[in-house]
Amino acid sequence: MRVVLDSNVLFSALISPHGAPDKIYRAWRHNRFELITSQTQLEEIRRASRYPKLKKLLQPARVGTMINNLQRAIVLDHLLIDQESSDPDDAFLIAMILAGEADYLVTGDHRAGLLQQVNIGRTRIITPIDFCTGVL
């Protein structure tokens, strides 16, 4: 099973060590599924972790450890971003699920509209809680 985790899920795993996002992250670390990421997402995590709002909540060492761990996932180098998204910042996620042939996109972002799409191609789009209860 191949999975893309939205960056908000990864940040949530760092912020709350007992929630569904952390459970998903730990499941990947225990080889329960293949994780797909990209250089674009890794750069987003580096950049966003420095935003004042997140900087207050995140420990730089834990962010660095996560980025190092993510290097062991399937890392896509070049994404063809040609899909439209209601949130242009999520276009790279769509490119990742298509290029990585993901079975799931796990996102907690209800505002961007990805969850309302339910599927993109073969990829099912679900929340972290739904992934934990219905897939893991």
Short mmCIF file of N, CA, C and O in Angstrom, two decimals:
data_model
loop_
_atom_site.label_atom_id
_atom_site.label_comp_id
_atom_site.label_asym_id
_atom_site.label_seq_id
_atom_site.Cartn_x
_atom_site.Cartn_y
_atom_site.Cartn_z
N MET A 1 0.85 -1.17 0.00
CA MET A 1 0.00 0.00 0.00
C MET A 1 0.90 1.23 0.00
O MET A 1 1.82 1.35 0.81
N ARG A 2 0.61 2.15 -0.91
CA ARG A 2 1.39 3.38 -1.05
C ARG A 2 0.56 4.57 -0.59
O ARG A 2 -0.59 4.72 -1.00
N VAL A 3 1.18 5.42 0.23
CA VAL A 3 0.45 6.50 0.90
C VAL A 3 1.21 7.82 0.79
O VAL A 3 2.44 7.84 0.94
N VAL A 4 0.48 8.89 0.54
CA VAL A 4 1.00 10.26 0.62
C VAL A 4 0.37 10.89 1.85
O VAL A 4 -0.86 10.83 2.03
N LEU A 5 1.19 11.46 2.71
CA LEU A 5 0.71 12.20 3.87
C LEU A 5 0.85 13.69 3.60
O LEU A 5 1.94 14.16 3.27
N ASP A 6 -0.25 14.40 3.72
CA ASP A 6 -0.20 15.85 3.59
C ASP A 6 0.74 16.39 4.66
O ASP A 6 0.86 15.82 5.76
N SER A 7 1.39 17.48 4.38
CA SER A 7 2.34 18.07 5.34
C SER A 7 1.65 18.41 6.65
O SER A 7 2.26 18.30 7.72
N ASN A 8 0.36 18.77 6.61
CA ASN A 8 -0.34 19.08 7.85
C ASN A 8 -0.44 17.85 8.76
O ASN A 8 -0.44 17.98 9.97
N VAL A 9 -0.50 16.66 8.18
CA VAL A 9 -0.52 15.43 8.96
C VAL A 9 0.84 15.21 9.62
O VAL A 9 0.93 14.84 10.79
N LEU A 10 1.90 15.46 8.87
CA LEU A 10 3.24 15.30 9.41
C LEU A 10 3.51 16.29 10.54
O LEU A 10 4.05 15.93 11.59
N PHE A 11 3.09 17.55 10.36
CA PHE A 11 3.25 18.54 11.42
C PHE A 11 2.43 18.14 12.65
O PHE A 11 2.89 18.26 13.78
N SER A 12 1.23 17.66 12.43
CA SER A 12 0.39 17.23 13.55
C SER A 12 1.03 16.09 14.32
O SER A 12 0.90 16.02 15.55
N ALA A 13 1.73 15.20 13.62
CA ALA A 13 2.43 14.10 14.30
C ALA A 13 3.52 14.64 15.22
O ALA A 13 3.76 14.08 16.29
N LEU A 14 4.15 15.73 14.82
CA LEU A 14 5.19 16.34 15.65
C LEU A 14 4.60 17.11 16.83
O LEU A 14 5.19 17.15 17.91
N ILE A 15 3.44 17.69 16.63
CA ILE A 15 2.83 18.54 17.66
C ILE A 15 2.13 17.71 18.73
O ILE A 15 2.23 17.99 19.92
N SER A 16 1.41 16.67 18.31
CA SER A 16 0.62 15.87 19.24
C SER A 16 1.03 14.40 19.16
O SER A 16 0.61 13.69 18.25
N PRO A 17 1.82 13.95 20.11
CA PRO A 17 2.36 12.59 20.02
C PRO A 17 1.36 11.47 20.29
O PRO A 17 1.74 10.30 20.24
N HIS A 18 0.10 11.78 20.53
CA HIS A 18 -0.86 10.72 20.83
C HIS A 18 -2.06 10.71 19.89
O HIS A 18 -2.99 9.95 20.12
N GLY A 19 -2.02 11.50 18.83
CA GLY A 19 -3.15 11.57 17.92
C GLY A 19 -3.01 10.62 16.74
O GLY A 19 -2.01 9.90 16.58
N ALA A 20 -4.01 10.63 15.90
CA ALA A 20 -4.01 9.78 14.70
C ALA A 20 -2.81 10.07 13.79
O ALA A 20 -2.21 9.12 13.28
N PRO A 21 -2.44 11.33 13.54
CA PRO A 21 -1.27 11.56 12.69
C PRO A 21 0.01 10.89 13.21
O PRO A 21 0.76 10.31 12.44
N ASP A 22 0.22 10.95 14.52
CA ASP A 22 1.41 10.30 15.07
C ASP A 22 1.31 8.78 14.92
O ASP A 22 2.30 8.12 14.62
N LYS A 23 0.13 8.24 15.10
CA LYS A 23 -0.06 6.79 14.93
C LYS A 23 0.28 6.39 13.49
O LYS A 23 0.92 5.36 13.25
N ILE A 24 -0.14 7.19 12.53
CA ILE A 24 0.16 6.92 11.12
C ILE A 24 1.66 7.00 10.86
O ILE A 24 2.24 6.13 10.21
N TYR A 25 2.28 8.05 11.36
CA TYR A 25 3.73 8.22 11.17
C TYR A 25 4.48 7.04 11.77
O TYR A 25 5.39 6.48 11.15
N ARG A 26 4.09 6.61 12.97
CA ARG A 26 4.75 5.46 13.61
C ARG A 26 4.50 4.17 12.82
O ARG A 26 5.39 3.33 12.71
N ALA A 27 3.30 4.03 12.26
CA ALA A 27 2.99 2.84 11.45
C ALA A 27 3.91 2.78 10.23
O ALA A 27 4.41 1.71 9.86
N TRP A 28 4.15 3.94 9.59
CA TRP A 28 5.09 3.96 8.46
C TRP A 28 6.48 3.58 8.94
O TRP A 28 7.17 2.78 8.30
N ARG A 29 6.90 4.12 10.07
CA ARG A 29 8.24 3.81 10.59
C ARG A 29 8.39 2.32 10.89
O ARG A 29 9.48 1.80 10.90
N HIS A 30 7.26 1.65 11.15
CA HIS A 30 7.27 0.21 11.40
C HIS A 30 6.93 -0.59 10.13
O HIS A 30 6.50 -1.74 10.21
N ASN A 31 7.08 0.06 8.98
CA ASN A 31 6.93 -0.61 7.66
C ASN A 31 5.54 -1.18 7.40
O ASN A 31 5.40 -2.18 6.72
N ARG A 32 4.50 -0.50 7.90
CA ARG A 32 3.13 -0.96 7.65
C ARG A 32 2.62 -0.52 6.28
O ARG A 32 1.64 -1.04 5.79
N PHE A 33 3.29 0.46 5.66
CA PHE A 33 2.94 0.92 4.32
C PHE A 33 4.14 1.65 3.74
O PHE A 33 5.08 1.99 4.46
N GLU A 34 4.09 1.87 2.43
CA GLU A 34 5.13 2.66 1.76
C GLU A 34 4.69 4.12 1.74
O GLU A 34 3.56 4.42 1.35
N LEU A 35 5.58 4.99 2.13
CA LEU A 35 5.29 6.42 2.14
C LEU A 35 5.93 7.07 0.92
O LEU A 35 7.08 6.81 0.61
N ILE A 36 5.14 7.91 0.27
CA ILE A 36 5.62 8.67 -0.88
C ILE A 36 5.73 10.13 -0.45
O ILE A 36 4.79 10.70 0.10
N THR A 37 6.87 10.71 -0.71
CA THR A 37 7.08 12.13 -0.46
C THR A 37 7.81 12.69 -1.68
O THR A 37 7.93 12.03 -2.70
N SER A 38 8.24 13.93 -1.58
CA SER A 38 8.95 14.55 -2.70
C SER A 38 9.89 15.61 -2.17
O SER A 38 9.76 16.06 -1.02
N GLN A 39 10.83 16.00 -3.02
CA GLN A 39 11.72 17.10 -2.64
C GLN A 39 10.89 18.36 -2.37
O GLN A 39 11.21 19.13 -1.48
N THR A 40 9.82 18.55 -3.13
CA THR A 40 8.94 19.71 -2.93
C THR A 40 8.34 19.70 -1.54
O THR A 40 8.32 20.71 -0.84
N GLN A 41 7.85 18.54 -1.10
CA GLN A 41 7.26 18.45 0.23
C GLN A 41 8.31 18.63 1.32
O GLN A 41 8.06 19.32 2.32
N LEU A 42 9.47 18.05 1.14
CA LEU A 42 10.53 18.21 2.14
C LEU A 42 10.91 19.68 2.30
O LEU A 42 11.12 20.17 3.41
N GLU A 43 10.98 20.40 1.18
CA GLU A 43 11.27 21.84 1.24
C GLU A 43 10.14 22.59 1.93
O GLU A 43 10.39 23.53 2.70
N GLU A 44 8.90 22.19 1.67
CA GLU A 44 7.76 22.82 2.33
C GLU A 44 7.84 22.63 3.84
O GLU A 44 7.59 23.55 4.61
N ILE A 45 8.18 21.44 4.27
CA ILE A 45 8.30 21.16 5.70
C ILE A 45 9.39 22.02 6.32
O ILE A 45 9.20 22.62 7.38
N ARG A 46 10.54 22.09 5.65
CA ARG A 46 11.63 22.94 6.17
C ARG A 46 11.18 24.39 6.29
O ARG A 46 11.41 25.04 7.31
N ARG A 47 10.55 24.89 5.23
CA ARG A 47 10.14 26.30 5.19
C ARG A 47 9.03 26.58 6.21
O ARG A 47 9.14 27.51 7.01
N ALA A 48 8.00 25.76 6.22
CA ALA A 48 6.85 26.02 7.09
C ALA A 48 7.20 25.85 8.56
O ALA A 48 6.61 26.52 9.42
N SER A 49 8.15 24.98 8.86
CA SER A 49 8.53 24.77 10.27
C SER A 49 9.16 26.02 10.87
O SER A 49 9.25 26.14 12.09
N ARG A 50 9.55 26.95 10.02
CA ARG A 50 10.15 28.21 10.50
C ARG A 50 9.13 29.34 10.64
O ARG A 50 9.48 30.43 11.10
N TYR A 51 7.88 29.09 10.21
CA TYR A 51 6.85 30.12 10.38
C TYR A 51 6.65 30.37 11.87
O TYR A 51 6.65 29.41 12.66
N PRO A 52 6.48 31.62 12.27
CA PRO A 52 6.34 31.93 13.71
C PRO A 52 5.27 31.08 14.41
O PRO A 52 5.50 30.61 15.52
N LYS A 53 4.14 30.88 13.76
CA LYS A 53 3.05 30.11 14.36
C LYS A 53 3.48 28.67 14.67
O LYS A 53 3.20 28.14 15.74
N LEU A 54 4.19 28.04 13.74
CA LEU A 54 4.63 26.66 13.94
C LEU A 54 5.90 26.58 14.77
O LEU A 54 6.09 25.61 15.52
N LYS A 55 6.74 27.57 14.64
CA LYS A 55 8.01 27.57 15.36
C LYS A 55 7.79 27.48 16.87
O LYS A 55 8.57 26.86 17.59
N LYS A 56 6.68 28.07 17.34
CA LYS A 56 6.35 28.02 18.76
C LYS A 56 5.99 26.60 19.21
O LYS A 56 6.15 26.26 20.37
N LEU A 57 5.49 25.80 18.28
CA LEU A 57 4.98 24.47 18.62
C LEU A 57 5.95 23.33 18.32
O LEU A 57 5.79 22.22 18.84
N LEU A 58 6.93 23.60 17.47
CA LEU A 58 7.81 22.53 16.99
C LEU A 58 9.21 22.66 17.56
O LEU A 58 9.75 23.76 17.66
N GLN A 59 9.79 21.52 17.88
CA GLN A 59 11.19 21.49 18.30
C GLN A 59 12.03 21.27 17.04
O GLN A 59 11.81 20.29 16.32
N PRO A 60 12.97 22.15 16.75
CA PRO A 60 13.78 22.02 15.53
C PRO A 60 14.44 20.65 15.39
O PRO A 60 14.51 20.10 14.28
N ALA A 61 14.89 20.07 16.48
CA ALA A 61 15.54 18.75 16.40
C ALA A 61 14.57 17.68 15.93
O ALA A 61 14.93 16.80 15.15
N ARG A 62 13.32 17.76 16.39
CA ARG A 62 12.32 16.77 15.96
C ARG A 62 11.95 16.95 14.50
O ARG A 62 11.73 15.98 13.78
N VAL A 63 11.89 18.20 14.04
CA VAL A 63 11.64 18.46 12.62
C VAL A 63 12.78 17.88 11.78
O VAL A 63 12.55 17.19 10.78
N GLY A 64 14.01 18.14 12.21
CA GLY A 64 15.17 17.60 11.50
C GLY A 64 15.18 16.09 11.45
O GLY A 64 15.48 15.48 10.41
N THR A 65 14.83 15.46 12.56
CA THR A 65 14.76 14.00 12.60
C THR A 65 13.70 13.48 11.64
O THR A 65 13.93 12.51 10.91
N MET A 66 12.54 14.15 11.61
CA MET A 66 11.49 13.72 10.69
C MET A 66 11.95 13.85 9.24
O MET A 66 11.75 12.95 8.42
N ILE A 67 12.58 14.97 8.90
CA ILE A 67 13.06 15.16 7.53
C ILE A 67 14.07 14.08 7.18
O ILE A 67 14.02 13.50 6.09
N ASN A 68 14.97 13.77 8.10
CA ASN A 68 15.93 12.69 7.86
C ASN A 68 15.22 11.35 7.66
O ASN A 68 15.59 10.58 6.78
N ASN A 69 14.22 11.08 8.48
CA ASN A 69 13.46 9.84 8.33
C ASN A 69 12.74 9.79 6.99
O ASN A 69 12.70 8.74 6.34
N LEU A 70 12.18 10.92 6.58
CA LEU A 70 11.44 10.95 5.31
C LEU A 70 12.34 10.69 4.11
O LEU A 70 11.86 10.27 3.06
N GLN A 71 13.63 10.90 4.27
CA GLN A 71 14.57 10.60 3.18
C GLN A 71 14.58 9.10 2.86
O GLN A 71 15.02 8.69 1.80
N ARG A 72 14.07 8.28 3.80
CA ARG A 72 14.01 6.83 3.59
C ARG A 72 12.71 6.39 2.93
O ARG A 72 12.51 5.21 2.66
N ALA A 73 11.82 7.33 2.70
CA ALA A 73 10.57 7.04 1.99
C ALA A 73 10.85 7.02 0.49
O ALA A 73 11.99 7.17 0.05
N ILE A 74 9.82 6.83 -0.30
CA ILE A 74 9.94 6.97 -1.75
C ILE A 74 9.94 8.48 -2.01
O ILE A 74 8.92 9.15 -1.80
N VAL A 75 11.08 9.03 -2.40
CA VAL A 75 11.21 10.47 -2.59
C VAL A 75 11.21 10.77 -4.09
O VAL A 75 12.13 10.38 -4.81
N LEU A 76 10.18 11.45 -4.53
CA LEU A 76 10.07 11.84 -5.94
C LEU A 76 10.87 13.12 -6.15
O LEU A 76 10.69 14.09 -5.43
N ASP A 77 11.76 13.09 -7.14
CA ASP A 77 12.61 14.25 -7.39
C ASP A 77 11.94 15.32 -8.23
O ASP A 77 12.00 16.49 -7.93
N HIS A 78 11.32 14.91 -9.31
CA HIS A 78 10.73 15.87 -10.25
C HIS A 78 9.25 15.60 -10.39
O HIS A 78 8.84 14.50 -10.78
N LEU A 79 8.45 16.59 -10.06
CA LEU A 79 7.01 16.46 -10.17
C LEU A 79 6.49 17.25 -11.35
O LEU A 79 6.90 18.39 -11.57
N LEU A 80 5.58 16.64 -12.08
CA LEU A 80 4.90 17.34 -13.15
C LEU A 80 3.60 17.90 -12.56
O LEU A 80 2.66 17.16 -12.31
N ILE A 81 3.61 19.18 -12.28
CA ILE A 81 2.47 19.81 -11.63
C ILE A 81 1.61 20.45 -12.71
O ILE A 81 1.83 21.59 -13.11
N ASP A 82 0.63 19.67 -13.17
CA ASP A 82 -0.25 20.18 -14.22
C ASP A 82 -1.72 20.03 -13.85
O ASP A 82 -2.60 20.29 -14.64
N GLN A 83 -2.00 19.61 -12.62
CA GLN A 83 -3.38 19.44 -12.17
C GLN A 83 -3.85 20.70 -11.47
O GLN A 83 -3.09 21.34 -10.75
N GLU A 84 -5.10 21.03 -11.68
CA GLU A 84 -5.70 22.17 -10.99
C GLU A 84 -6.14 21.73 -9.60
O GLU A 84 -6.55 20.61 -9.39
N SER A 85 -6.05 22.64 -8.66
CA SER A 85 -6.49 22.38 -7.30
C SER A 85 -7.16 23.65 -6.79
O SER A 85 -6.77 24.75 -7.17
N SER A 86 -8.16 23.48 -5.91
CA SER A 86 -8.79 24.67 -5.34
C SER A 86 -7.81 25.46 -4.48
O SER A 86 -7.97 26.64 -4.27
N ASP A 87 -6.79 24.78 -3.98
CA ASP A 87 -5.70 25.43 -3.25
C ASP A 87 -4.41 25.18 -4.04
O ASP A 87 -3.91 24.06 -4.06
N PRO A 88 -3.87 26.20 -4.70
CA PRO A 88 -2.66 26.01 -5.51
C PRO A 88 -1.49 25.40 -4.73
O PRO A 88 -0.65 24.72 -5.31
N ASP A 89 -1.47 25.61 -3.41
CA ASP A 89 -0.41 25.03 -2.60
C ASP A 89 -0.51 23.51 -2.50
O ASP A 89 0.44 22.85 -2.09
N ASP A 90 -1.67 22.95 -2.88
CA ASP A 90 -1.85 21.50 -2.83
C ASP A 90 -1.60 20.83 -4.18
O ASP A 90 -1.70 19.60 -4.28
N ALA A 91 -1.28 21.59 -5.20
CA ALA A 91 -1.05 20.99 -6.53
C ALA A 91 0.07 19.96 -6.49
O ALA A 91 0.01 18.94 -7.17
N PHE A 92 1.09 20.20 -5.67
CA PHE A 92 2.18 19.23 -5.60
C PHE A 92 1.72 17.92 -4.97
O PHE A 92 2.23 16.85 -5.31
N LEU A 93 0.72 17.97 -4.08
CA LEU A 93 0.18 16.73 -3.50
C LEU A 93 -0.49 15.89 -4.57
O LEU A 93 -0.33 14.67 -4.62
N ILE A 94 -1.24 16.54 -5.44
CA ILE A 94 -1.90 15.82 -6.53
C ILE A 94 -0.85 15.23 -7.46
O ILE A 94 -0.95 14.07 -7.87
N ALA A 95 0.19 16.00 -7.75
CA ALA A 95 1.28 15.47 -8.59
C ALA A 95 1.95 14.28 -7.91
O ALA A 95 2.30 13.30 -8.58
N MET A 96 2.11 14.32 -6.60
CA MET A 96 2.73 13.21 -5.89
C MET A 96 1.88 11.95 -5.94
O MET A 96 2.40 10.86 -6.16
N ILE A 97 0.57 12.09 -5.73
CA ILE A 97 -0.26 10.88 -5.74
C ILE A 97 -0.31 10.26 -7.12
O ILE A 97 -0.33 9.03 -7.25
N LEU A 98 -0.29 11.10 -8.15
CA LEU A 98 -0.32 10.56 -9.52
C LEU A 98 1.01 9.93 -9.89
O LEU A 98 1.06 8.80 -10.38
N ALA A 99 2.10 10.63 -9.63
CA ALA A 99 3.43 10.11 -9.98
C ALA A 99 3.80 8.89 -9.15
O ALA A 99 4.45 7.96 -9.64
N GLY A 100 3.39 8.89 -7.89
CA GLY A 100 3.73 7.79 -6.99
C GLY A 100 2.74 6.65 -6.99
O GLY A 100 2.92 5.68 -6.28
N GLU A 101 1.67 6.80 -7.79
CA GLU A 101 0.62 5.78 -7.85
C GLU A 101 0.14 5.41 -6.46
O GLU A 101 0.07 4.24 -6.07
N ALA A 102 -0.22 6.43 -5.69
CA ALA A 102 -0.62 6.24 -4.30
C ALA A 102 -2.01 5.63 -4.20
O ALA A 102 -2.90 5.93 -5.01
N ASP A 103 -2.17 4.81 -3.20
CA ASP A 103 -3.49 4.25 -2.89
C ASP A 103 -4.30 5.22 -2.03
O ASP A 103 -5.53 5.26 -2.13
N TYR A 104 -3.58 5.99 -1.19
CA TYR A 104 -4.25 6.93 -0.28
C TYR A 104 -3.50 8.24 -0.21
O TYR A 104 -2.27 8.26 -0.23
N LEU A 105 -4.27 9.32 -0.07
CA LEU A 105 -3.76 10.62 0.35
C LEU A 105 -4.44 10.89 1.69
O LEU A 105 -5.68 10.89 1.77
N VAL A 106 -3.65 11.07 2.73
CA VAL A 106 -4.19 11.34 4.06
C VAL A 106 -3.99 12.81 4.35
O VAL A 106 -2.85 13.31 4.33
N THR A 107 -5.09 13.51 4.59
CA THR A 107 -5.02 14.95 4.84
C THR A 107 -6.03 15.34 5.92
O THR A 107 -7.10 14.73 6.03
N GLY A 108 -5.67 16.34 6.68
CA GLY A 108 -6.58 16.88 7.67
C GLY A 108 -7.12 18.23 7.26
O GLY A 108 -7.82 18.89 8.01
N ASP A 109 -6.82 18.64 6.04
CA ASP A 109 -7.20 19.97 5.55
C ASP A 109 -8.59 19.94 4.94
O ASP A 109 -8.76 19.57 3.79
N HIS A 110 -9.57 20.34 5.73
CA HIS A 110 -10.96 20.35 5.26
C HIS A 110 -11.25 21.57 4.39
O HIS A 110 -12.20 21.57 3.62
N ARG A 111 -10.43 22.62 4.49
CA ARG A 111 -10.70 23.85 3.76
C ARG A 111 -10.28 23.80 2.30
O ARG A 111 -10.87 24.45 1.46
N ALA A 112 -9.26 23.02 1.97
CA ALA A 112 -8.70 23.04 0.62
C ALA A 112 -9.57 22.32 -0.41
O ALA A 112 -9.40 22.53 -1.60
N GLY A 113 -10.46 21.47 0.03
CA GLY A 113 -11.35 20.80 -0.91
C GLY A 113 -10.90 19.42 -1.35
O GLY A 113 -11.63 18.74 -2.07
N LEU A 114 -9.71 18.99 -0.96
CA LEU A 114 -9.25 17.67 -1.37
C LEU A 114 -10.13 16.57 -0.78
O LEU A 114 -10.48 15.61 -1.47
N LEU A 115 -10.53 16.70 0.48
CA LEU A 115 -11.35 15.67 1.11
C LEU A 115 -12.71 15.54 0.42
O LEU A 115 -13.26 14.45 0.34
N GLN A 116 -13.22 16.65 -0.10
CA GLN A 116 -14.51 16.61 -0.77
C GLN A 116 -14.45 15.85 -2.09
O GLN A 116 -15.46 15.36 -2.58
N GLN A 117 -13.25 15.73 -2.66
CA GLN A 117 -13.11 15.01 -3.92
C GLN A 117 -13.21 13.50 -3.74
O GLN A 117 -13.51 12.78 -4.68
N VAL A 118 -12.93 13.00 -2.56
CA VAL A 118 -13.00 11.58 -2.19
C VAL A 118 -11.95 10.74 -2.91
O VAL A 118 -11.26 9.95 -2.31
N ASN A 119 -11.83 10.90 -4.22
CA ASN A 119 -10.84 10.16 -5.00
C ASN A 119 -10.25 11.07 -6.06
O ASN A 119 -10.92 11.95 -6.58
N ILE A 120 -9.00 10.79 -6.39
CA ILE A 120 -8.37 11.35 -7.60
C ILE A 120 -7.75 10.16 -8.29
O ILE A 120 -6.81 9.55 -7.76
N GLY A 121 -8.30 9.81 -9.41
CA GLY A 121 -7.84 8.59 -10.08
C GLY A 121 -8.06 7.41 -9.16
O GLY A 121 -9.12 7.24 -8.60
N ARG A 122 -7.03 6.63 -8.95
CA ARG A 122 -7.14 5.45 -8.08
C ARG A 122 -6.91 5.76 -6.61
O ARG A 122 -7.05 4.91 -5.74
N THR A 123 -6.54 7.01 -6.31
CA THR A 123 -6.17 7.39 -4.95
C THR A 123 -7.39 7.82 -4.15
O THR A 123 -8.13 8.71 -4.56
N ARG A 124 -7.56 7.19 -3.00
CA ARG A 124 -8.64 7.56 -2.09
C ARG A 124 -8.12 8.64 -1.15
O ARG A 124 -7.00 8.53 -0.64
N ILE A 125 -8.91 9.68 -0.92
CA ILE A 125 -8.51 10.80 -0.07
C ILE A 125 -9.30 10.71 1.23
O ILE A 125 -10.54 10.75 1.21
N ILE A 126 -8.58 10.57 2.34
CA ILE A 126 -9.24 10.38 3.63
C ILE A 126 -8.53 11.15 4.74
O ILE A 126 -7.39 11.58 4.59
N THR A 127 -9.23 11.26 5.87
CA THR A 127 -8.69 11.94 7.05
C THR A 127 -7.77 10.98 7.81
O THR A 127 -7.85 9.75 7.64
N PRO A 128 -6.95 11.52 8.69
CA PRO A 128 -6.10 10.65 9.51
C PRO A 128 -6.91 9.66 10.36
O PRO A 128 -6.54 8.49 10.48
N ILE A 129 -8.00 10.12 10.93
CA ILE A 129 -8.82 9.22 11.77
C ILE A 129 -9.38 8.09 10.93
O ILE A 129 -9.35 6.92 11.33
N ASP A 130 -9.90 8.41 9.74
CA ASP A 130 -10.44 7.36 8.86
C ASP A 130 -9.35 6.39 8.43
O ASP A 130 -9.59 5.18 8.31
N PHE A 131 -8.15 6.89 8.19
CA PHE A 131 -7.05 6.01 7.81
C PHE A 131 -6.71 5.06 8.96
O PHE A 131 -6.49 3.87 8.74
N CYS A 132 -6.68 5.59 10.18
CA CYS A 132 -6.36 4.76 11.35
C CYS A 132 -7.42 3.70 11.60
O CYS A 132 -7.10 2.56 11.90
N THR A 133 -8.68 4.09 11.48
CA THR A 133 -9.75 3.14 11.82
C THR A 133 -10.11 2.20 10.69
O THR A 133 -10.49 1.05 10.93
N GLY A 134 -9.95 2.65 9.44
CA GLY A 134 -10.40 1.81 8.34
C GLY A 134 -9.31 1.13 7.54
O GLY A 134 -9.59 0.19 6.78
N VAL A 135 -8.06 1.57 7.71
CA VAL A 135 -6.98 1.04 6.86
C VAL A 135 -5.89 0.37 7.69
O VAL A 135 -5.46 -0.73 7.37
N LEU A 136 -5.42 1.05 8.74
CA LEU A 136 -4.33 0.48 9.55
C LEU A 136 -4.79 -0.71 10.37
O LEU A 136 -5.85 -0.83 10.81
#
